[in-house]
mmCIF file of C-alpha atoms in Angstrom:
data_model
loop_
_atom_site.group_PDB
_atom_site.id
_atom_site.type_symbol
_atom_site.label_atom_id
_atom_site.label_comp_id
_atom_site.label_asym_id
_atom_site.label_seq_id
_atom_site.Cartn_x
_atom_site.Cartn_y
_atom_site.Cartn_z
ATOM 1 C CA MET F 654 -0.353 0.058 -0.033
ATOM 2 C CA GLU F 655 1.242 3.145 -0.686
ATOM 3 C CA LYS F 656 2.981 5.536 1.894
ATOM 4 C CA GLU F 657 1.697 8.986 3.220
ATOM 5 C CA SER F 658 4.181 11.279 4.193
ATOM 6 C CA ALA F 659 6.378 11.330 7.037
ATOM 7 C CA ARG F 660 3.732 13.524 8.941
ATOM 8 C CA SER F 661 1.801 10.168 9.539
ATOM 9 C CA ALA F 662 3.874 7.595 8.949
ATOM 10 C CA GLY F 663 5.178 4.727 10.994
ATOM 11 C CA PRO F 664 3.515 2.450 13.985
ATOM 12 C CA ALA F 665 4.145 4.798 16.684
ATOM 13 C CA ARG F 666 3.301 8.363 15.825
ATOM 14 C CA SER F 667 1.311 10.085 18.819
ATOM 15 C CA VAL F 668 -0.789 12.921 19.498
ATOM 16 C CA ARG F 669 -2.544 11.640 22.579
ATOM 17 C CA SER F 670 -0.755 9.082 25.468
ATOM 18 C CA VAL F 671 -1.994 5.719 25.291
ATOM 19 C CA ARG F 672 0.046 4.505 28.265
ATOM 20 C CA SER F 673 -3.668 3.568 30.546
ATOM 21 C CA VAL F 674 -5.552 1.588 27.660
ATOM 22 C CA HIS F 675 -8.077 -0.717 28.904
ATOM 23 C CA ALA F 676 -10.496 -0.779 25.751
ATOM 24 C CA VAL F 677 -10.064 -1.100 22.229
ATOM 25 C CA LEU F 678 -13.097 -0.039 20.000
ATOM 26 C CA ILE F 679 -12.609 -1.544 17.268
ATOM 27 C CA ASP F 680 -14.741 -1.115 13.266
ATOM 28 C CA ILE F 681 -15.200 -4.079 11.616
ATOM 29 C CA ASP F 682 -15.609 -3.740 7.782
ATOM 30 C CA GLY F 683 -12.214 -2.791 6.241
ATOM 31 C CA VAL F 684 -10.184 -2.945 9.201
ATOM 32 C CA LEU F 685 -10.680 -6.925 10.158
ATOM 33 C CA THR F 686 -12.426 -8.041 7.153
ATOM 34 C CA VAL F 687 -12.928 -7.018 3.335
ATOM 35 C CA SER F 688 -16.204 -8.227 2.230
ATOM 36 C CA TRP F 689 -16.270 -10.624 5.357
ATOM 37 C CA LYS F 690 -13.004 -12.122 4.352
ATOM 38 C CA PRO F 691 -9.981 -11.652 7.260
ATOM 39 C CA LEU F 692 -7.521 -9.203 6.643
ATOM 40 C CA PRO F 693 -3.590 -10.454 6.920
ATOM 41 C CA GLY F 694 -3.185 -10.748 10.233
ATOM 42 C CA ALA F 695 -5.836 -9.303 12.015
ATOM 43 C CA VAL F 696 -7.147 -12.350 13.482
ATOM 44 C CA GLU F 697 -3.783 -12.784 15.466
ATOM 45 C CA ALA F 698 -3.948 -9.315 16.350
ATOM 46 C CA LEU F 699 -7.050 -9.346 17.970
ATOM 47 C CA ARG F 700 -6.541 -12.826 19.722
ATOM 48 C CA HIS F 701 -3.341 -10.695 21.028
ATOM 49 C CA LEU F 702 -5.407 -8.001 22.322
ATOM 50 C CA ARG F 703 -7.484 -10.780 24.335
ATOM 51 C CA SER F 704 -4.169 -12.440 25.615
ATOM 52 C CA LEU F 705 -3.916 -9.075 27.189
ATOM 53 C CA ASP F 706 -6.991 -8.768 29.069
ATOM 54 C CA LEU F 707 -8.242 -5.664 27.215
ATOM 55 C CA ASP F 708 -11.716 -5.374 26.718
ATOM 56 C CA VAL F 709 -12.421 -5.334 23.266
ATOM 57 C CA VAL F 710 -15.785 -4.004 21.618
ATOM 58 C CA LEU F 711 -16.519 -4.118 17.633
ATOM 59 C CA LEU F 712 -18.119 -1.037 16.828
ATOM 60 C CA THR F 713 -19.489 -1.137 13.204
ATOM 61 C CA ASN F 714 -22.201 0.503 10.672
ATOM 62 C CA THR F 715 -22.700 -2.601 9.294
ATOM 63 C CA THR F 716 -26.463 -2.589 8.432
ATOM 64 C CA SER F 717 -26.973 -5.819 6.355
ATOM 65 C CA ARG F 718 -26.733 -8.021 9.042
ATOM 66 C CA THR F 719 -27.778 -8.762 12.760
ATOM 67 C CA ARG F 720 -25.107 -8.798 15.539
ATOM 68 C CA ALA F 721 -25.495 -12.845 15.839
ATOM 69 C CA SER F 722 -25.071 -13.104 12.056
ATOM 70 C CA ILE F 723 -21.732 -10.950 12.215
ATOM 71 C CA ALA F 724 -20.951 -12.616 15.048
ATOM 72 C CA ASP F 725 -20.928 -15.803 13.375
ATOM 73 C CA THR F 726 -19.450 -15.040 10.250
ATOM 74 C CA LEU F 727 -16.213 -13.854 12.489
ATOM 75 C CA ALA F 728 -15.701 -16.836 14.984
ATOM 76 C CA GLU F 729 -16.135 -18.812 11.495
ATOM 77 C CA ALA F 730 -12.962 -16.997 10.132
ATOM 78 C CA GLY F 731 -11.189 -17.219 13.760
ATOM 79 C CA PHE F 732 -11.769 -14.340 15.270
ATOM 80 C CA PRO F 733 -12.626 -14.530 19.207
ATOM 81 C CA VAL F 734 -15.664 -12.770 19.428
ATOM 82 C CA THR F 735 -19.323 -13.185 19.852
ATOM 83 C CA ALA F 736 -22.575 -11.426 19.790
ATOM 84 C CA GLU F 737 -22.184 -9.421 23.036
ATOM 85 C CA ASP F 738 -18.810 -8.070 21.664
ATOM 86 C CA ILE F 739 -20.819 -6.003 18.885
ATOM 87 C CA LEU F 740 -22.302 -2.934 18.706
ATOM 88 C CA THR F 741 -24.107 -2.200 15.631
ATOM 89 C CA ALA F 742 -26.006 0.738 14.049
ATOM 90 C CA PRO F 743 -29.188 -0.576 13.862
ATOM 91 C CA ALA F 744 -29.013 -1.282 17.715
ATOM 92 C CA ALA F 745 -27.998 1.876 18.337
ATOM 93 C CA THR F 746 -31.101 3.056 16.067
ATOM 94 C CA ALA F 747 -33.306 1.140 18.124
ATOM 95 C CA ALA F 748 -32.109 2.588 21.165
ATOM 96 C CA TYR F 749 -32.568 6.111 19.272
ATOM 97 C CA LEU F 750 -36.129 5.583 18.612
ATOM 98 C CA ALA F 751 -37.132 3.692 21.846
ATOM 99 C CA GLU F 752 -35.843 7.038 23.764
ATOM 100 C CA HIS F 753 -36.676 9.967 20.763
ATOM 101 C CA SER F 754 -39.714 8.014 19.323
ATOM 102 C CA PRO F 755 -41.553 5.845 21.407
ATOM 103 C CA GLY F 756 -44.409 3.888 19.665
ATOM 104 C CA ALA F 757 -43.397 5.870 16.116
ATOM 105 C CA ARG F 758 -44.641 3.746 13.285
ATOM 106 C CA CYS F 759 -41.132 3.722 10.855
ATOM 107 C CA SER F 760 -40.190 2.947 7.122
ATOM 108 C CA LEU F 761 -37.089 1.091 6.709
ATOM 109 C CA LEU F 762 -35.071 1.736 3.374
ATOM 110 C CA ASN F 763 -32.299 -0.807 4.110
ATOM 111 C CA SER F 764 -30.167 -3.190 2.119
ATOM 112 C CA GLY F 765 -30.352 -6.782 4.578
ATOM 113 C CA ASP F 766 -32.628 -7.989 7.045
ATOM 114 C CA ILE F 767 -31.793 -6.652 10.484
ATOM 115 C CA ARG F 768 -35.190 -6.566 12.015
ATOM 116 C CA GLU F 769 -34.092 -8.804 14.972
ATOM 117 C CA ASP F 770 -31.722 -6.201 15.987
ATOM 118 C CA LEU F 771 -34.651 -3.433 15.772
ATOM 119 C CA THR F 772 -36.166 -4.371 18.684
ATOM 120 C CA ASP F 773 -39.476 -3.392 19.420
ATOM 121 C CA VAL F 774 -39.629 -0.844 16.546
ATOM 122 C CA ASP F 775 -42.900 -0.790 14.456
ATOM 123 C CA LEU F 776 -41.809 -1.253 11.131
ATOM 124 C CA VAL F 777 -44.416 -0.566 8.269
ATOM 125 C CA ASP F 778 -44.445 -2.898 5.496
ATOM 126 C CA ALA F 779 -43.375 -0.837 2.239
ATOM 127 C CA ASP F 780 -46.625 -2.521 0.308
ATOM 128 C CA ASP F 781 -48.903 -0.722 3.154
ATOM 129 C CA THR F 782 -49.922 2.425 1.397
ATOM 130 C CA GLY F 783 -53.078 3.152 4.150
ATOM 131 C CA THR F 784 -50.397 3.876 7.058
ATOM 132 C CA VAL F 785 -48.488 7.107 7.077
ATOM 133 C CA PRO F 786 -44.899 6.621 8.732
ATOM 134 C CA ASP F 787 -43.677 8.818 11.517
ATOM 135 C CA VAL F 788 -40.610 8.161 10.892
ATOM 136 C CA VAL F 789 -38.194 7.063 8.094
ATOM 137 C CA VAL F 790 -35.125 5.311 8.831
ATOM 138 C CA VAL F 791 -32.454 5.221 6.480
ATOM 139 C CA GLY F 792 -29.756 1.631 6.736
ATOM 140 C CA GLY F 793 -26.999 0.317 4.683
ATOM 141 C CA ALA F 794 -27.621 1.358 0.753
ATOM 142 C CA GLY F 795 -28.018 -1.396 -1.910
ATOM 143 C CA PRO F 796 -30.451 -2.470 -4.714
ATOM 144 C CA GLU F 797 -33.566 -1.638 -2.492
ATOM 145 C CA PHE F 798 -32.531 2.312 -2.726
ATOM 146 C CA ASP F 799 -33.964 2.629 -6.398
ATOM 147 C CA TYR F 800 -35.861 5.366 -7.651
ATOM 148 C CA ALA F 801 -39.538 3.870 -5.919
ATOM 149 C CA ALA F 802 -38.110 3.327 -2.668
ATOM 150 C CA LEU F 803 -36.329 6.527 -2.634
ATOM 151 C CA ASN F 804 -39.523 8.503 -3.976
ATOM 152 C CA ARG F 805 -41.608 7.052 -1.425
ATOM 153 C CA ALA F 806 -39.327 7.969 1.188
ATOM 154 C CA PHE F 807 -39.344 11.610 -0.022
ATOM 155 C CA GLY F 808 -43.436 11.645 -0.076
ATOM 156 C CA HIS F 809 -43.221 10.489 3.447
ATOM 157 C CA LEU F 810 -40.827 13.392 4.595
ATOM 158 C CA GLN F 811 -42.898 15.721 2.553
ATOM 159 C CA ARG F 812 -45.706 14.657 4.842
ATOM 160 C CA GLY F 813 -43.678 15.100 7.845
ATOM 161 C CA ALA F 814 -42.070 12.044 8.527
ATOM 162 C CA LYS F 815 -38.921 12.737 10.593
ATOM 163 C CA LEU F 816 -35.736 11.558 8.909
ATOM 164 C CA VAL F 817 -33.324 9.031 10.890
ATOM 165 C CA ALA F 818 -29.939 7.514 9.266
ATOM 166 C CA MET F 819 -28.061 4.626 10.722
ATOM 167 C CA HIS F 820 -25.055 6.695 9.123
ATOM 168 C CA ARG F 821 -23.845 8.777 6.151
ATOM 169 C CA ASN F 822 -20.596 6.788 4.842
ATOM 170 C CA LEU F 823 -20.705 7.915 1.059
ATOM 171 C CA TYR F 824 -18.729 4.265 0.205
ATOM 172 C CA TRP F 825 -17.428 1.184 1.826
ATOM 173 C CA ARG F 826 -14.632 -1.369 0.094
ATOM 174 C CA THR F 827 -15.469 -4.703 -0.647
ATOM 175 C CA ASP F 828 -13.549 -7.104 -2.955
ATOM 176 C CA GLN F 829 -14.783 -5.573 -5.920
ATOM 177 C CA GLY F 830 -13.424 -2.143 -4.659
ATOM 178 C CA LEU F 831 -15.208 1.015 -3.398
ATOM 179 C CA GLN F 832 -19.170 0.728 -3.407
ATOM 180 C CA LEU F 833 -21.557 3.365 -2.942
ATOM 181 C CA ASP F 834 -23.335 3.550 0.346
ATOM 182 C CA THR F 835 -26.002 5.428 1.918
ATOM 183 C CA GLY F 836 -24.585 8.939 2.054
ATOM 184 C CA ALA F 837 -24.829 9.249 -1.456
ATOM 185 C CA PHE F 838 -28.521 9.009 -1.600
ATOM 186 C CA LEU F 839 -29.228 10.403 2.149
ATOM 187 C CA THR F 840 -27.852 13.793 1.072
ATOM 188 C CA GLY F 841 -30.001 13.984 -2.059
ATOM 189 C CA LEU F 842 -33.138 13.154 0.516
ATOM 190 C CA GLU F 843 -32.303 15.867 2.691
ATOM 191 C CA LYS F 844 -32.103 18.337 0.121
ATOM 192 C CA ALA F 845 -34.982 17.617 -1.619
ATOM 193 C CA ALA F 846 -37.605 17.416 1.434
ATOM 194 C CA ARG F 847 -35.347 20.507 3.033
ATOM 195 C CA THR F 848 -34.714 18.409 6.484
ATOM 196 C CA GLN F 849 -31.536 16.967 8.516
ATOM 197 C CA ALA F 850 -31.275 13.322 8.960
ATOM 198 C CA GLU F 851 -30.485 12.201 12.699
ATOM 199 C CA ILE F 852 -27.394 9.655 12.937
ATOM 200 C CA THR F 853 -27.581 6.945 14.943
ATOM 201 C CA GLY F 854 -24.114 5.314 14.069
ATOM 202 C CA LYS F 855 -20.630 6.507 13.628
ATOM 203 C CA PRO F 856 -19.701 9.576 13.931
ATOM 204 C CA ALA F 857 -22.486 10.185 16.566
ATOM 205 C CA PRO F 858 -20.932 10.866 20.073
ATOM 206 C CA ALA F 859 -23.689 8.680 21.576
ATOM 207 C CA PHE F 860 -22.783 5.214 19.373
ATOM 208 C CA PHE F 861 -19.314 5.783 20.779
ATOM 209 C CA GLU F 862 -20.533 6.855 24.393
ATOM 210 C CA ALA F 863 -22.475 3.773 24.249
ATOM 211 C CA ALA F 864 -19.858 1.339 23.414
ATOM 212 C CA LEU F 865 -17.566 2.942 26.537
ATOM 213 C CA SER F 866 -20.662 2.320 28.826
ATOM 214 C CA HIS F 867 -21.072 -1.105 27.532
ATOM 215 C CA LEU F 868 -17.009 -1.983 28.393
ATOM 216 C CA GLY F 869 -17.267 0.247 31.765
ATOM 217 C CA ALA F 870 -14.320 2.363 30.286
ATOM 218 C CA GLU F 871 -13.429 6.091 30.413
ATOM 219 C CA PRO F 872 -12.673 7.793 27.094
ATOM 220 C CA GLY F 873 -8.654 8.456 27.976
ATOM 221 C CA GLN F 874 -8.692 4.752 28.731
ATOM 222 C CA ALA F 875 -9.748 3.572 24.859
ATOM 223 C CA LEU F 876 -8.505 3.526 21.673
ATOM 224 C CA MET F 877 -10.489 3.640 18.430
ATOM 225 C CA ILE F 878 -9.376 1.654 15.398
ATOM 226 C CA GLY F 879 -10.937 2.187 12.168
ATOM 227 C CA ASP F 880 -10.319 3.132 8.099
ATOM 228 C CA ASP F 881 -12.658 5.722 8.013
ATOM 229 C CA ILE F 882 -10.948 8.751 8.884
ATOM 230 C CA GLU F 883 -13.767 11.158 9.640
ATOM 231 C CA SER F 884 -16.520 8.929 11.117
ATOM 232 C CA ASP F 885 -14.321 6.387 12.766
ATOM 233 C CA VAL F 886 -11.229 7.608 13.981
ATOM 234 C CA LEU F 887 -11.786 11.889 14.346
ATOM 235 C CA ALA F 888 -15.269 11.160 15.474
ATOM 236 C CA ALA F 889 -14.239 9.330 18.615
ATOM 237 C CA GLN F 890 -11.250 11.772 19.123
ATOM 238 C CA ARG F 891 -14.098 14.530 19.671
ATOM 239 C CA THR F 892 -15.179 12.427 22.652
ATOM 240 C CA GLY F 893 -11.586 12.060 24.067
ATOM 241 C CA ILE F 894 -11.131 8.443 22.419
ATOM 242 C CA THR F 895 -7.535 8.028 21.639
ATOM 243 C CA GLY F 896 -8.033 7.367 17.305
ATOM 244 C CA VAL F 897 -6.038 4.633 15.583
ATOM 245 C CA LEU F 898 -6.585 5.340 11.384
ATOM 246 C CA VAL F 899 -5.300 2.294 9.389
ATOM 247 C CA ARG F 900 -4.318 1.955 5.807
ATOM 248 C CA THR F 901 -6.799 -0.842 4.954
ATOM 249 C CA GLY F 902 -10.577 -0.690 3.624
ATOM 250 C CA LYS F 903 -11.755 2.427 2.288
ATOM 251 C CA TYR F 904 -8.539 4.442 3.293
ATOM 252 C CA GLN F 905 -7.423 6.822 0.637
ATOM 253 C CA PRO F 906 -4.281 8.960 0.961
ATOM 254 C CA GLU F 907 -6.093 11.920 -1.009
ATOM 255 C CA THR F 908 -9.178 11.558 1.742
ATOM 256 C CA HIS F 909 -6.407 11.474 4.890
ATOM 257 C CA ARG F 910 -4.691 14.733 3.511
ATOM 258 C CA ALA F 911 -8.286 16.657 3.169
ATOM 259 C CA ALA F 912 -9.043 15.810 6.678
ATOM 260 C CA SER F 913 -10.351 18.326 9.040
ATOM 261 C CA ALA F 914 -7.754 16.996 11.476
ATOM 262 C CA GLU F 915 -4.839 14.493 12.155
ATOM 263 C CA PRO F 916 -4.863 10.980 13.826
ATOM 264 C CA ASP F 917 -3.649 10.246 16.892
ATOM 265 C CA HIS F 918 -1.793 6.896 15.222
ATOM 266 C CA VAL F 919 -1.720 6.002 12.028
ATOM 267 C CA LEU F 920 -1.023 2.409 11.269
ATOM 268 C CA ASP F 921 -0.512 0.235 7.732
ATOM 269 C CA SER F 922 -2.802 -2.508 9.322
ATOM 270 C CA PHE F 923 -4.779 -3.641 12.219
ATOM 271 C CA ALA F 924 -2.124 -6.015 12.304
ATOM 272 C CA ASP F 925 0.255 -3.890 13.701
ATOM 273 C CA LEU F 926 -1.782 -2.665 16.523
ATOM 274 C CA PRO F 927 0.042 -5.049 18.948
ATOM 275 C CA ALA F 928 3.459 -3.588 18.385
ATOM 276 C CA LEU F 929 1.877 -0.309 18.985
ATOM 277 C CA LEU F 930 0.726 -1.130 22.374
ATOM 278 C CA GLU F 931 3.974 -2.761 23.186
ATOM 279 C CA SER F 932 5.729 0.447 22.007
ATOM 280 C CA VAL F 933 3.412 2.808 24.155
ATOM 281 C CA THR F 934 2.382 1.000 26.932
ATOM 282 C CA GLY F 935 4.971 -1.831 27.248
ATOM 283 C CA LYS F 936 2.168 -4.525 26.694
#
């Protein structure tokens, strides 16, 4: 992979101290896997973190699978994880709706079946033309994001429905290259309907705070490792978490150069994380 300039190269570049790391937050897609296939050294690196008795949570905007399905796929690939180790944007969305729109009728636009993680959310069937939803919930993009579906969501928003989105990522990387994601469509809906979506997954501060609460950790005790410099890394840093950017997945040098701030650390891959921890903490 192409090297960045000296200002961000090397495994131990540090802006923020990580000498008291107790918790590690890890993105999945582009960090541990691409198209659910493990990246080189990722399984071994996660096993090493477990051997250090560090608290680990996988914090993902993935909206195509449930927590249980993600855990099963990762475990089959050798990663030492269970469903309890995973926090997803759909689960965060369910919690948000329960708190802010209890009992709301929701129209879901998403690629993949995630109903299991949308606990107690009242989902309106797309074919139910007699029910007007209170909330349009936008998940991950895919073939379902055709003109008819987007126009139907636009109609609901014009009639006063709130707009809630699990994330606004523009693209993600698969084994077929970069693919368009929700943000490419969400911006159009927002502008057309003259509204602003409430984001429930990364980069929402509440998502990172939920992960810390899940682990019982303070921001200064945690690392966040991601391939999205804005949504994963800089968003975590704004909450006080140490950010670690990896040059895998959706990482692109031009995106790094144009970012709103610098990551605390930059690594070639997740496989380099054990070396970073050893160099700055002695673990």
